[in-house]
Short mmCIF file of C-alpha atoms in Angstrom, two decimals:
data_model
loop_
_atom_site.label_atom_id
_atom_site.label_comp_id
_atom_site.label_asym_id
_atom_site.label_seq_id
_atom_site.Cartn_x
_atom_site.Cartn_y
_atom_site.Cartn_z
CA MET A 1433 -14.65 28.30 6.00
CA ALA A 1434 -13.93 30.69 3.17
CA VAL A 1435 -11.13 30.07 0.60
CA ALA A 1436 -8.29 32.60 -0.20
CA ALA A 1437 -7.92 33.76 -3.49
CA ALA A 1438 -4.35 33.75 -3.26
CA GLU A 1439 -3.45 30.03 -2.57
CA THR A 1440 -1.21 29.77 0.35
CA ARG A 1441 0.47 25.95 1.00
CA LEU A 1442 0.54 24.88 4.60
CA PHE A 1443 2.30 21.71 5.87
CA LEU A 1444 2.24 20.29 9.51
CA GLU A 1445 4.21 17.39 10.64
CA VAL A 1446 3.12 16.24 14.29
CA ARG A 1447 5.52 13.79 15.99
CA ARG A 1448 3.27 11.59 18.30
CA ARG A 1449 6.47 10.20 20.62
CA LEU A 1450 8.00 13.73 20.65
CA GLN A 1451 4.80 15.60 21.32
CA SER A 1452 6.10 18.26 19.09
CA ALA A 1453 5.17 19.68 15.56
CA LEU A 1454 6.78 21.32 12.71
CA LEU A 1455 4.87 24.02 10.63
CA ILE A 1456 5.65 25.63 7.19
CA VAL A 1457 3.59 28.15 5.78
CA GLY A 1458 4.40 28.63 2.03
CA GLU A 1459 4.48 32.13 0.45
CA PRO A 1460 1.09 33.24 -1.24
CA ASN A 1461 1.38 32.71 -4.71
CA GLU A 1462 0.85 36.47 -5.45
CA GLY A 1463 4.10 37.65 -3.90
CA GLY A 1464 4.31 40.67 -1.53
CA MET A 1465 0.74 39.81 -0.30
CA HIS A 1466 -0.12 40.76 3.46
CA LEU A 1467 -0.56 37.43 5.44
CA ASP A 1468 -1.84 36.76 8.99
CA ILE A 1469 -1.28 33.43 10.93
CA SER A 1470 -3.48 32.48 13.53
CA ILE A 1471 -2.75 29.38 15.65
CA THR A 1472 -5.40 27.89 18.08
CA PRO A 1473 -5.21 24.52 19.97
CA THR A 1474 -7.61 23.27 17.34
CA SER A 1475 -6.90 24.86 14.24
CA LEU A 1476 -4.57 26.95 12.02
CA LEU A 1477 -6.09 30.09 10.21
CA LEU A 1478 -4.49 32.09 7.57
CA ARG A 1479 -5.64 35.37 6.50
CA THR A 1480 -5.07 37.54 3.13
CA PRO A 1481 -7.03 40.74 2.19
CA ASP A 1482 -8.78 38.29 -0.08
CA GLY A 1483 -10.25 35.90 2.41
CA CYS A 1484 -9.22 33.14 4.90
CA THR A 1485 -8.59 29.51 4.87
CA GLU A 1486 -9.28 27.79 8.17
CA THR A 1487 -7.45 24.07 8.83
CA GLN A 1488 -9.04 22.13 11.49
CA LEU A 1489 -6.90 19.58 12.98
CA PRO A 1490 -7.99 16.19 13.89
CA ALA A 1491 -9.61 15.61 17.18
CA GLU A 1492 -6.64 13.80 18.99
CA VAL A 1493 -4.32 16.60 18.04
CA ARG A 1494 -3.91 19.86 20.24
CA LEU A 1495 -1.44 22.65 19.41
CA VAL A 1496 -0.16 24.75 22.16
CA PRO A 1497 0.18 28.16 20.72
CA SER A 1498 2.27 29.79 23.47
CA SER A 1499 5.01 27.18 22.84
CA CYS A 1500 5.88 28.71 19.02
CA GLY A 1501 9.42 29.07 18.79
CA GLY A 1502 12.60 28.61 16.05
CA LEU A 1503 10.60 31.17 14.00
CA GLN A 1504 12.58 31.58 10.61
CA TYR A 1505 12.04 32.33 6.85
CA ILE A 1506 13.56 30.16 4.32
CA ARG A 1507 13.61 31.57 0.54
CA GLY A 1508 11.46 29.49 -1.77
CA ASP A 1509 9.85 27.62 0.96
CA GLY A 1510 8.16 30.01 3.60
CA LEU A 1511 7.77 30.49 7.01
CA HIS A 1512 9.01 27.64 9.51
CA LEU A 1513 8.17 27.26 13.34
CA ARG A 1514 8.02 24.81 15.97
CA LEU A 1515 5.61 24.29 18.87
CA GLN A 1516 4.61 21.40 21.21
CA ALA A 1517 1.68 19.39 20.35
CA HIS A 1518 -0.32 17.29 22.65
CA THR A 1519 -1.54 14.00 20.98
CA ASN A 1520 -2.17 10.24 21.91
CA SER A 1521 0.41 7.81 21.41
CA SER A 1522 1.22 6.22 17.95
CA PRO A 1523 -2.18 4.44 16.63
CA GLN A 1524 -1.84 0.60 17.28
CA LEU A 1525 -0.77 -1.07 14.14
CA VAL A 1526 -3.12 -3.53 12.66
CA SER A 1527 -1.31 -5.91 10.58
CA VAL A 1528 -2.47 -5.79 6.88
CA PHE A 1529 -1.29 -9.24 6.90
CA ASN A 1530 -3.52 -10.50 9.63
CA GLN A 1531 -6.55 -8.53 9.68
CA SER A 1532 -8.25 -10.55 6.86
CA LEU A 1533 -6.76 -13.71 7.81
CA GLN A 1534 -8.66 -15.62 10.35
CA ALA A 1535 -8.25 -19.19 10.86
CA GLN A 1536 -11.81 -21.18 10.30
CA GLU A 1537 -12.85 -18.46 7.77
CA CYS A 1538 -13.67 -19.00 4.21
CA CYS A 1539 -11.44 -16.40 2.43
CA THR A 1540 -11.23 -15.41 -1.15
CA PHE A 1541 -8.05 -14.15 -2.94
CA TYR A 1542 -8.40 -11.45 -5.18
CA CYS A 1543 -5.98 -9.64 -7.86
CA GLN A 1544 -5.36 -6.30 -6.05
CA SER A 1545 -4.99 -4.41 -9.72
CA CYS A 1546 -8.09 -5.81 -11.48
CA GLY A 1547 -10.21 -7.74 -8.67
CA GLU A 1548 -10.05 -11.11 -10.60
CA VAL A 1549 -10.53 -14.21 -8.03
CA THR A 1550 -7.58 -16.12 -7.94
CA ILE A 1551 -8.69 -18.40 -4.83
CA LYS A 1552 -12.11 -18.57 -4.22
CA ASP A 1553 -13.64 -19.67 -0.97
CA ARG A 1554 -10.68 -21.42 0.73
CA LYS A 1555 -11.27 -22.38 4.38
CA LEU A 1556 -8.08 -21.75 6.29
CA LEU A 1557 -7.68 -23.68 9.42
CA ARG A 1558 -3.99 -22.74 10.39
CA VAL A 1559 -2.73 -19.05 9.47
CA LEU A 1560 1.09 -19.05 10.75
CA PRO A 1561 4.11 -16.95 10.62
CA LEU A 1562 7.22 -18.33 8.75
CA PRO A 1563 10.46 -17.92 10.65
CA SER A 1564 13.01 -15.77 9.69
CA GLU A 1565 15.15 -16.55 6.29
CA ASN A 1566 18.21 -17.18 8.80
CA TRP A 1567 16.22 -19.59 11.07
CA GLY A 1568 18.11 -22.79 9.89
CA THR A 1569 21.67 -21.14 10.68
CA LEU A 1570 20.34 -20.09 14.23
CA VAL A 1571 19.20 -23.99 14.83
CA GLY A 1572 22.54 -24.92 13.58
CA GLU A 1573 24.40 -22.52 16.15
CA TRP A 1574 22.21 -23.18 19.18
CA CYS A 1575 21.46 -26.93 18.94
CA CYS A 1576 24.10 -29.59 20.09
CA HIS A 1577 22.41 -32.22 17.81
CA PRO A 1578 22.02 -32.42 14.15
CA ASP A 1579 19.36 -30.06 12.64
CA PRO A 1580 16.07 -32.14 12.39
CA PHE A 1581 14.93 -29.52 10.01
CA ALA A 1582 17.76 -29.51 7.57
CA ASN A 1583 16.63 -29.76 4.04
CA LYS A 1584 12.96 -29.99 4.97
CA PRO A 1585 11.17 -26.70 3.23
CA LEU A 1586 8.09 -25.75 5.16
CA HIS A 1587 5.32 -26.30 2.62
CA PRO A 1588 1.53 -25.41 3.58
CA ARG A 1589 -1.15 -28.02 3.41
CA GLU A 1590 -4.56 -27.14 1.63
CA THR A 1591 -5.99 -25.45 4.63
CA ASP A 1592 -3.01 -23.39 5.69
CA CYS A 1593 -1.37 -20.30 4.65
CA PHE A 1594 2.23 -19.28 5.78
CA ILE A 1595 3.03 -15.68 6.10
CA GLY A 1596 6.40 -14.14 5.20
CA ASP A 1597 8.06 -10.91 5.29
CA SER A 1598 6.54 -9.78 2.26
CA PHE A 1599 4.46 -12.69 0.99
CA PHE A 1600 1.86 -15.50 1.62
CA LEU A 1601 2.68 -19.39 0.98
CA VAL A 1602 -0.46 -21.15 -0.02
CA ASN A 1603 -1.25 -24.56 -1.56
CA LEU A 1604 -3.01 -24.33 -4.99
CA ARG A 1605 -3.37 -28.23 -5.66
CA SER A 1606 -7.03 -28.05 -5.52
CA ASP A 1607 -7.59 -24.82 -7.37
CA ILE A 1608 -5.51 -25.58 -10.70
CA GLU A 1609 -6.46 -27.78 -13.61
CA GLN A 1610 -2.74 -29.13 -14.32
CA GLU A 1611 0.30 -29.36 -11.99
CA PRO A 1612 2.48 -26.27 -12.31
CA LYS A 1613 6.52 -26.13 -12.68
CA ALA A 1614 8.47 -24.86 -9.95
CA ASN A 1615 9.92 -21.43 -10.21
CA THR A 1616 7.72 -19.95 -12.56
CA LYS A 1617 5.54 -16.91 -12.27
CA VAL A 1618 1.97 -16.80 -11.36
CA ILE A 1619 0.19 -14.23 -13.75
CA CYS A 1620 -3.23 -12.84 -13.15
CA LYS A 1621 -5.30 -14.06 -15.98
CA ARG A 1622 -7.19 -10.60 -16.54
CA CYS A 1623 -4.71 -7.99 -16.28
CA LYS A 1624 -1.34 -9.91 -16.85
CA VAL A 1625 0.13 -8.66 -13.62
CA MET A 1626 2.78 -10.88 -11.82
CA LEU A 1627 1.15 -11.95 -8.45
CA GLY A 1628 3.71 -14.64 -7.08
CA GLU A 1629 5.56 -17.39 -8.20
CA THR A 1630 5.60 -21.42 -7.77
CA ILE A 1631 8.03 -22.64 -5.17
CA SER A 1632 7.05 -26.23 -5.84
CA SER A 1633 4.51 -28.39 -7.66
CA GLU A 1634 1.98 -27.66 -4.60
CA THR A 1635 3.29 -24.34 -3.04
CA THR A 1636 3.00 -20.71 -4.54
CA LYS A 1637 4.23 -17.34 -3.12
CA PHE A 1638 1.88 -14.45 -3.61
CA TYR A 1639 3.45 -11.17 -2.76
CA MET A 1640 1.23 -9.00 -0.23
CA THR A 1641 1.52 -5.95 -2.63
CA GLU A 1642 -0.51 -7.84 -5.17
CA ILE A 1643 -3.10 -9.76 -3.49
CA ILE A 1644 -5.99 -8.61 -1.40
CA ILE A 1645 -7.56 -11.34 0.77
CA GLN A 1646 -11.23 -10.91 1.97
CA PRO A 1647 -13.89 -13.03 3.82
CA SER A 1648 -15.86 -14.64 1.17
CA GLU A 1649 -19.24 -13.06 2.11
CA GLU A 1650 -17.48 -9.56 1.47
CA SER A 1651 -16.99 -8.00 -1.93
CA PHE A 1652 -13.86 -6.82 -3.44
CA PRO A 1653 -12.67 -3.46 -1.98
CA ASN A 1654 -11.54 -1.07 -4.81
CA ILE A 1655 -8.58 0.86 -3.36
CA PRO A 1656 -6.20 3.00 -5.42
CA ARG A 1657 -3.13 1.04 -6.33
CA SER A 1658 -0.69 4.00 -5.02
CA TRP A 1659 -2.45 3.94 -1.47
CA PHE A 1660 -2.48 -0.14 -1.32
CA VAL A 1661 1.07 -0.43 -2.25
CA GLN A 1662 2.67 2.34 0.23
CA SER A 1663 0.17 1.24 3.00
CA VAL A 1664 1.44 -2.39 2.51
CA ILE A 1665 4.97 -1.84 2.32
CA ALA A 1666 4.77 0.96 5.29
CA GLN A 1667 3.40 -1.51 7.64
CA CYS A 1668 5.58 -4.31 6.58
CA LEU A 1669 8.67 -1.97 7.39
CA VAL A 1670 7.39 -1.04 10.66
CA GLU A 1671 6.67 -4.69 11.72
CA LEU A 1672 10.01 -5.81 10.63
CA SER A 1673 12.12 -2.71 12.16
CA SER A 1674 10.24 -3.47 15.64
CA ALA A 1675 10.71 -7.37 15.06
CA ARG A 1676 14.11 -7.38 14.42
CA SER A 1677 15.66 -4.12 15.41
CA THR A 1678 16.67 -3.25 11.73
CA PHE A 1679 15.90 0.37 9.97
CA ARG A 1680 17.68 -0.23 6.84
CA PHE A 1681 16.21 -2.34 3.91
CA THR A 1682 17.01 -2.93 0.59
CA ILE A 1683 14.13 -3.19 -1.76
CA GLN A 1684 14.75 -5.83 -4.60
CA GLY A 1685 12.92 -7.36 -7.27
CA GLN A 1686 12.08 -11.11 -7.60
CA ASP A 1687 15.22 -11.42 -9.83
CA GLY A 1688 17.53 -10.38 -7.19
CA LYS A 1689 18.17 -6.92 -8.47
CA VAL A 1690 18.30 -4.12 -5.84
CA TYR A 1691 15.93 -0.81 -6.71
CA ILE A 1692 16.01 0.85 -3.52
CA LEU A 1693 17.75 1.57 -0.59
CA LEU A 1694 15.43 2.67 2.26
CA TRP A 1695 16.13 3.82 5.76
CA ILE A 1696 13.11 4.17 8.40
CA LEU A 1697 13.51 7.62 10.13
CA ASN A 1698 10.29 7.30 12.28
CA SER A 1699 6.92 5.72 12.02
CA ASP A 1700 4.88 8.19 14.43
CA SER A 1701 4.38 11.14 12.00
CA LEU A 1702 0.72 12.55 11.54
CA VAL A 1703 1.01 14.84 8.31
CA ILE A 1704 -1.39 17.42 7.54
CA GLU A 1705 -1.12 19.41 4.31
CA THR A 1706 -3.23 21.95 2.11
CA LEU A 1707 -2.77 22.60 -1.69
CA ARG A 1708 -0.57 19.77 -2.60
CA SER A 1709 1.70 20.86 -5.09
CA LEU A 1710 1.01 17.61 -7.18
CA LYS A 1711 -2.25 16.61 -8.40
CA TYR A 1712 -3.44 13.41 -10.03
CA ASP A 1713 -2.90 13.01 -13.56
CA ARG A 1714 -5.09 10.66 -15.48
CA LYS A 1715 -2.01 9.44 -17.80
CA PHE A 1716 -0.63 8.02 -14.56
CA PRO A 1717 -3.41 6.19 -12.46
CA LEU A 1718 -0.79 4.61 -10.24
CA LEU A 1719 -0.52 8.48 -8.72
CA GLU A 1720 -4.15 8.63 -7.78
CA ASN A 1721 -4.55 9.81 -4.52
CA PRO A 1722 -7.05 7.97 -1.97
CA PRO A 1723 -10.57 9.15 -1.39
CA GLU A 1724 -9.42 11.04 2.00
CA ALA A 1725 -6.47 12.60 0.56
CA ASP A 1726 -8.07 15.83 -0.33
CA SER A 1727 -6.75 19.30 0.51
CA GLY A 1728 -6.42 19.39 4.49
CA SER A 1729 -6.57 15.88 5.08
CA ALA A 1730 -4.36 14.24 8.11
CA TRP A 1731 -2.85 10.98 7.54
CA ASN A 1732 -0.21 8.57 9.53
CA ALA A 1733 2.85 8.04 8.10
CA VAL A 1734 6.12 6.33 7.98
CA LYS A 1735 9.02 9.17 7.09
CA VAL A 1736 11.76 7.33 5.22
CA LEU A 1737 15.17 8.37 3.51
CA TYR A 1738 15.64 6.41 0.21
CA GLN A 1739 18.05 6.07 -2.84
CA PRO A 1740 17.37 4.92 -6.03
CA CYS A 1741 19.43 2.13 -7.51
CA ILE A 1742 18.33 1.99 -11.05
CA LYS A 1743 20.41 2.76 -14.49
CA GLY A 1744 23.49 2.37 -12.31
CA ARG A 1745 22.97 4.54 -9.52
CA ASN A 1746 24.39 4.16 -6.29
CA GLU A 1747 26.01 0.93 -6.97
CA GLU A 1748 28.89 1.02 -4.56
CA LEU A 1749 26.45 1.99 -1.54
CA ALA A 1750 24.00 -0.94 -2.92
CA SER A 1751 26.80 -3.27 -2.84
CA SER A 1752 27.94 -2.17 0.88
CA TRP A 1753 24.37 -2.35 2.03
CA GLU A 1754 23.79 -6.02 0.58
CA SER A 1755 27.11 -7.39 2.42
CA ASP A 1756 25.83 -5.88 5.65
CA ILE A 1757 24.20 -8.04 7.97
CA SER A 1758 21.81 -5.31 9.90
CA VAL A 1759 20.35 -4.42 6.30
CA HIS A 1760 17.37 -6.38 5.66
CA PRO A 1761 16.32 -7.36 1.93
CA LEU A 1762 12.68 -7.13 1.16
CA THR A 1763 11.81 -8.84 -2.12
CA LEU A 1764 8.86 -7.69 -4.35
CA PRO A 1765 7.78 -7.86 -8.10
CA SER A 1766 10.27 -5.97 -10.05
CA ALA A 1767 7.28 -3.82 -11.68
CA THR A 1768 6.20 -3.11 -7.80
CA CYS A 1769 9.66 -1.93 -7.21
CA LEU A 1770 9.39 0.53 -9.97
CA GLU A 1771 5.99 1.72 -8.47
CA LEU A 1772 7.35 2.06 -5.09
CA LEU A 1773 10.32 4.31 -6.36
CA LEU A 1774 7.57 6.49 -8.28
CA ILE A 1775 5.45 6.84 -5.35
CA LEU A 1776 8.62 7.70 -3.30
CA SER A 1777 9.76 10.08 -5.90
CA ARG A 1778 6.45 11.75 -5.91
CA SER A 1779 5.97 12.12 -2.24
CA ASN A 1780 9.46 13.73 -2.34
CA ALA A 1781 8.51 16.18 -4.89
CA SER A 1782 5.65 17.01 -2.79
CA LEU A 1783 7.32 18.36 0.10
CA PRO A 1784 8.51 21.65 0.93
CA LEU A 1785 12.08 22.36 -0.58
CA SER A 1786 13.81 22.20 2.82
CA LEU A 1787 12.81 18.84 3.64
CA ARG A 1788 13.46 17.00 0.55
CA GLN A 1789 17.03 16.11 1.50
CA MET A 1790 18.74 14.67 4.40
CA ASN A 1791 22.56 14.40 4.01
CA SER A 1792 22.90 12.41 0.44
CA PHE A 1793 19.28 10.89 0.84
CA GLN A 1794 16.23 11.88 -0.23
CA VAL A 1795 13.05 12.21 1.94
CA ALA A 1796 9.69 10.76 1.43
CA PHE A 1797 6.35 9.89 3.57
CA LEU A 1798 4.60 6.25 3.13
CA ARG A 1799 0.91 6.48 4.16
CA MET A 1800 0.07 4.02 6.49
#
C-alpha cells in the first residue's frame, strides 16, 4: 500500500441491520487534484497523481460496488455515496458488568485511572443484578397485600456483589480499618479520583466507569481512559435501552445535576475512517486513542444525539426530559460526566461537517 502525498480523508459507516453503508470521500488537501475512487467488495482504493491509498475492510464486511447510488458532492465535505453492504448481524454484546464478575472467583478491584488496589482477593459467591429503581412502586401496584420489602434496602453480604445501572454495590466491612460514615465519597488513595460513595456503614457503591474488576490471578489491564469510559457507557446504554425500551437518557452527576441529554440513534454501526482530523494531544491524556484506533481501523459504535447542559445551556429542555417518565437517568461522578462530554465533543468535531448536526442535536459515536 502506497500512501498518497496529498492526504484524502475517508469515512465509512456500515449499518449492520440495514445492510447498507454511507461512504464519504473528502477533498485532497491540495485542492483541484485529480482523484480516482475504486470500490471492490473487500477494499477502497483512492488514487491521486502522487500515489494511492488502499483501505482494507474487515473480514465480515463485503460491499456491493454495483449498488452505488445517491452520489452527491457537498462543498467542504466531499463526495457522498450510498451502497449495499453484506455483513453479519450486530456482534453479541458481552456485558462489561458481568464479564469479569463470575461467582466462586477471587477478584481484585482496581482504580481504573491509576491501578491502585481497592479490594484485594475478594471471593464472590453471589453476583446479582439489582431491580430497577422503581421496583418498590411496582410491588405496591401489583400486590394485594402490604409490601413485604417496604423500607428494607438491599445490602450485599461480604461475598456478594450487586449490579445496578451504572454501579456495583459491595460490602467493605472487612477491607477497612474504621467504620465509614454513610453518604461520603470514596476516594482513591493514590490518584484522589472519586470511585464511589458509601451507602451505609457497610455498603459501598462503586461506579463502573471508575473501577476495573479482574480475577486475582490476572494483572491490571492498562486501558486508555477515553476508551474505557466510552466503552462502559456505550454498553450500559445499549443494555438499558434493550431491557427497558428507552432511548433517551439524562447523564447526571452524583450531586443530581444534569450534564448531558443523550439520545440513542442506533447501536449497529461499524465505523471505518482514515486520517482522523483530531490527533492525540499530550496535554490532554483523556483524549488518547486506544492502540487499535490507528488510521484505517474499524470499530463498533453506538451513534447518539446529545446536548450539553453545562453553564446554563438547554435548561428548559433538560427540565422537560427530567419530568418525562420515558427518559432514564444515568448517574456518574460529576468529573466523569465532564469527561464524557469532552469525548462526545471530540467525536463530533472529527465527523464530516454534514454529519455533525441532526435537528438541534449534535451527533457523536461512542466506541464499544
